[in-house]
Amino acid sequence: MDIVKLAGIASMDTSQLQIAIEQFLNFIQSQGPIVMHAFVALLIAIKTGAASIGAIATLISHYPVLTQVINKLIVLINSGASIPEIAAAIAEFATSVGASADLLLKLLYTIGGALMLF
């Protein structure tokens, strides 16, 4: 969207905004009930996902060492290592950089919860 259109949107009054929203929702609805249900499902995933992503961001901001653990996890997964190899390497690495078991598992389960939304 270009700046001219954005400027026009910013100056919309409430009734103009209502019309634009109605047009958008009418378009979604005109695509059929499956699309409308998918739209609602996506909104729910965004709402729930935002909380999960926010929780991950908060965790990492409080414990920056988790970024190192995540980087190591990415490398190991992309290397084709087996799950037992990955688990052993991450457990050892997390311990070596001072990430507690509780912290690491909290991160993994929060990421897993976010993943289930998509």
GROMACS .gro file of C-alpha atoms in nm:
model
  118
    1MET     CA    1   0.000   0.000   0.000
    2ASP     CA    2   0.145   0.335  -0.093
    3ILE     CA    3   0.180   0.643   0.127
    4VAL     CA    4  -0.100   0.833  -0.051
    5LYS     CA    5  -0.347   0.554   0.025
    6LEU     CA    6  -0.222   0.532   0.383
    7ALA     CA    7  -0.274   0.906   0.426
    8GLY     CA    8  -0.629   0.867   0.297
    9ILE     CA    9  -0.695   0.583   0.539
   10ALA     CA   10  -0.560   0.784   0.829
   11SER     CA   11  -0.805   1.064   0.759
   12MET     CA   12  -1.114   0.840   0.740
   13ASP     CA   13  -1.395   0.924   0.974
   14THR     CA   14  -1.587   0.653   1.159
   15SER     CA   15  -1.859   0.616   0.896
   16GLN     CA   16  -1.603   0.581   0.616
   17LEU     CA   17  -1.414   0.324   0.820
   18GLN     CA   18  -1.736   0.133   0.881
   19ILE     CA   19  -1.804   0.123   0.506
   20ALA     CA   20  -1.451  -0.002   0.434
   21ILE     CA   21  -1.485  -0.275   0.699
   22GLU     CA   22  -1.825  -0.377   0.559
   23GLN     CA   23  -1.675  -0.400   0.210
   24PHE     CA   24  -1.394  -0.618   0.339
   25LEU     CA   25  -1.623  -0.847   0.538
   26ASN     CA   26  -1.870  -0.870   0.247
   27PHE     CA   27  -1.583  -0.976   0.024
   28ILE     CA   28  -1.476  -1.247   0.271
   29GLN     CA   29  -1.834  -1.366   0.312
   30SER     CA   30  -1.891  -1.370  -0.066
   31GLN     CA   31  -1.614  -1.628  -0.095
   32GLY     CA   32  -1.833  -1.877   0.091
   33PRO     CA   33  -1.873  -2.016   0.441
   34ILE     CA   34  -1.545  -2.207   0.429
   35VAL     CA   35  -1.350  -1.886   0.375
   36MET     CA   36  -1.540  -1.709   0.654
   37HIS     CA   37  -1.467  -1.999   0.891
   38ALA     CA   38  -1.101  -1.992   0.785
   39PHE     CA   39  -1.094  -1.617   0.851
   40VAL     CA   40  -1.229  -1.669   1.204
   41ALA     CA   41  -0.984  -1.956   1.263
   42LEU     CA   42  -0.699  -1.733   1.150
   43LEU     CA   43  -0.812  -1.453   1.382
   44ILE     CA   44  -0.820  -1.698   1.673
   45ALA     CA   45  -0.474  -1.831   1.582
   46ILE     CA   46  -0.338  -1.476   1.563
   47LYS     CA   47  -0.492  -1.386   1.899
   48THR     CA   48  -0.361  -1.698   2.069
   49GLY     CA   49  -0.036  -1.699   1.874
   50ALA     CA   50   0.037  -1.340   1.967
   51ALA     CA   51   0.019  -1.438   2.332
   52SER     CA   52   0.250  -1.735   2.272
   53ILE     CA   53   0.497  -1.532   2.067
   54GLY     CA   54   0.480  -1.259   2.330
   55ALA     CA   55   0.557  -1.516   2.599
   56ILE     CA   56   0.857  -1.641   2.400
   57ALA     CA   57   0.983  -1.286   2.343
   58THR     CA   58   0.945  -1.205   2.712
   59LEU     CA   59   1.127  -1.522   2.813
   60ILE     CA   60   1.415  -1.444   2.577
   61SER     CA   61   1.431  -1.080   2.686
   62HIS     CA   62   1.467  -1.192   3.049
   63TYR     CA   63   1.704  -1.478   2.967
   64PRO     CA   64   1.912  -1.387   2.657
   65VAL     CA   65   2.107  -1.711   2.693
   66LEU     CA   66   1.803  -1.881   2.541
   67THR     CA   67   1.894  -1.725   2.206
   68GLN     CA   68   2.214  -1.931   2.211
   69VAL     CA   69   2.014  -2.244   2.288
   70ILE     CA   70   1.773  -2.169   2.003
   71ASN     CA   71   2.063  -2.113   1.761
   72LYS     CA   72   2.218  -2.444   1.867
   73LEU     CA   73   1.883  -2.619   1.826
   74ILE     CA   74   1.843  -2.482   1.473
   75VAL     CA   75   2.191  -2.599   1.376
   76LEU     CA   76   2.133  -2.945   1.518
   77ILE     CA   77   1.793  -2.992   1.354
   78ASN     CA   78   1.926  -2.871   1.018
   79SER     CA   79   2.227  -3.103   1.047
   80GLY     CA   80   2.003  -3.408   1.034
   81ALA     CA   81   2.096  -3.524   1.383
   82SER     CA   82   1.863  -3.775   1.544
   83ILE     CA   83   1.623  -3.669   1.818
   84PRO     CA   84   1.828  -3.844   2.092
   85GLU     CA   85   2.143  -3.671   1.961
   86ILE     CA   86   1.968  -3.334   1.955
   87ALA     CA   87   1.826  -3.383   2.305
   88ALA     CA   88   2.165  -3.482   2.448
   89ALA     CA   89   2.347  -3.195   2.278
   90ILE     CA   90   2.087  -2.936   2.384
   91ALA     CA   91   2.079  -3.062   2.743
   92GLU     CA   92   2.457  -3.044   2.763
   93PHE     CA   93   2.477  -2.707   2.589
   94ALA     CA   94   2.197  -2.553   2.799
   95THR     CA   95   2.373  -2.665   3.117
   96SER     CA   96   2.706  -2.529   2.996
   97VAL     CA   97   2.561  -2.183   2.927
   98GLY     CA   98   2.366  -2.172   3.251
   99ALA     CA   99   2.011  -2.229   3.127
  100SER     CA  100   1.816  -2.425   3.387
  101ALA     CA  101   1.612  -2.730   3.295
  102ASP     CA  102   1.295  -2.547   3.398
  103LEU     CA  103   1.379  -2.250   3.177
  104LEU     CA  104   1.466  -2.466   2.877
  105LEU     CA  105   1.153  -2.677   2.907
  106LYS     CA  106   0.939  -2.365   2.951
  107LEU     CA  107   1.084  -2.230   2.625
  108LEU     CA  108   1.034  -2.557   2.436
  109TYR     CA  109   0.676  -2.605   2.553
  110THR     CA  110   0.587  -2.243   2.479
  111ILE     CA  111   0.729  -2.280   2.127
  112GLY     CA  112   0.541  -2.609   2.090
  113GLY     CA  113   0.218  -2.444   2.197
  114ALA     CA  114   0.266  -2.168   1.942
  115LEU     CA  115   0.345  -2.425   1.674
  116MET     CA  116   0.019  -2.611   1.737
  117LEU     CA  117  -0.170  -2.298   1.634
  118PHE     CA  118  -0.039  -2.319   1.280
   0.00000   0.00000   0.00000
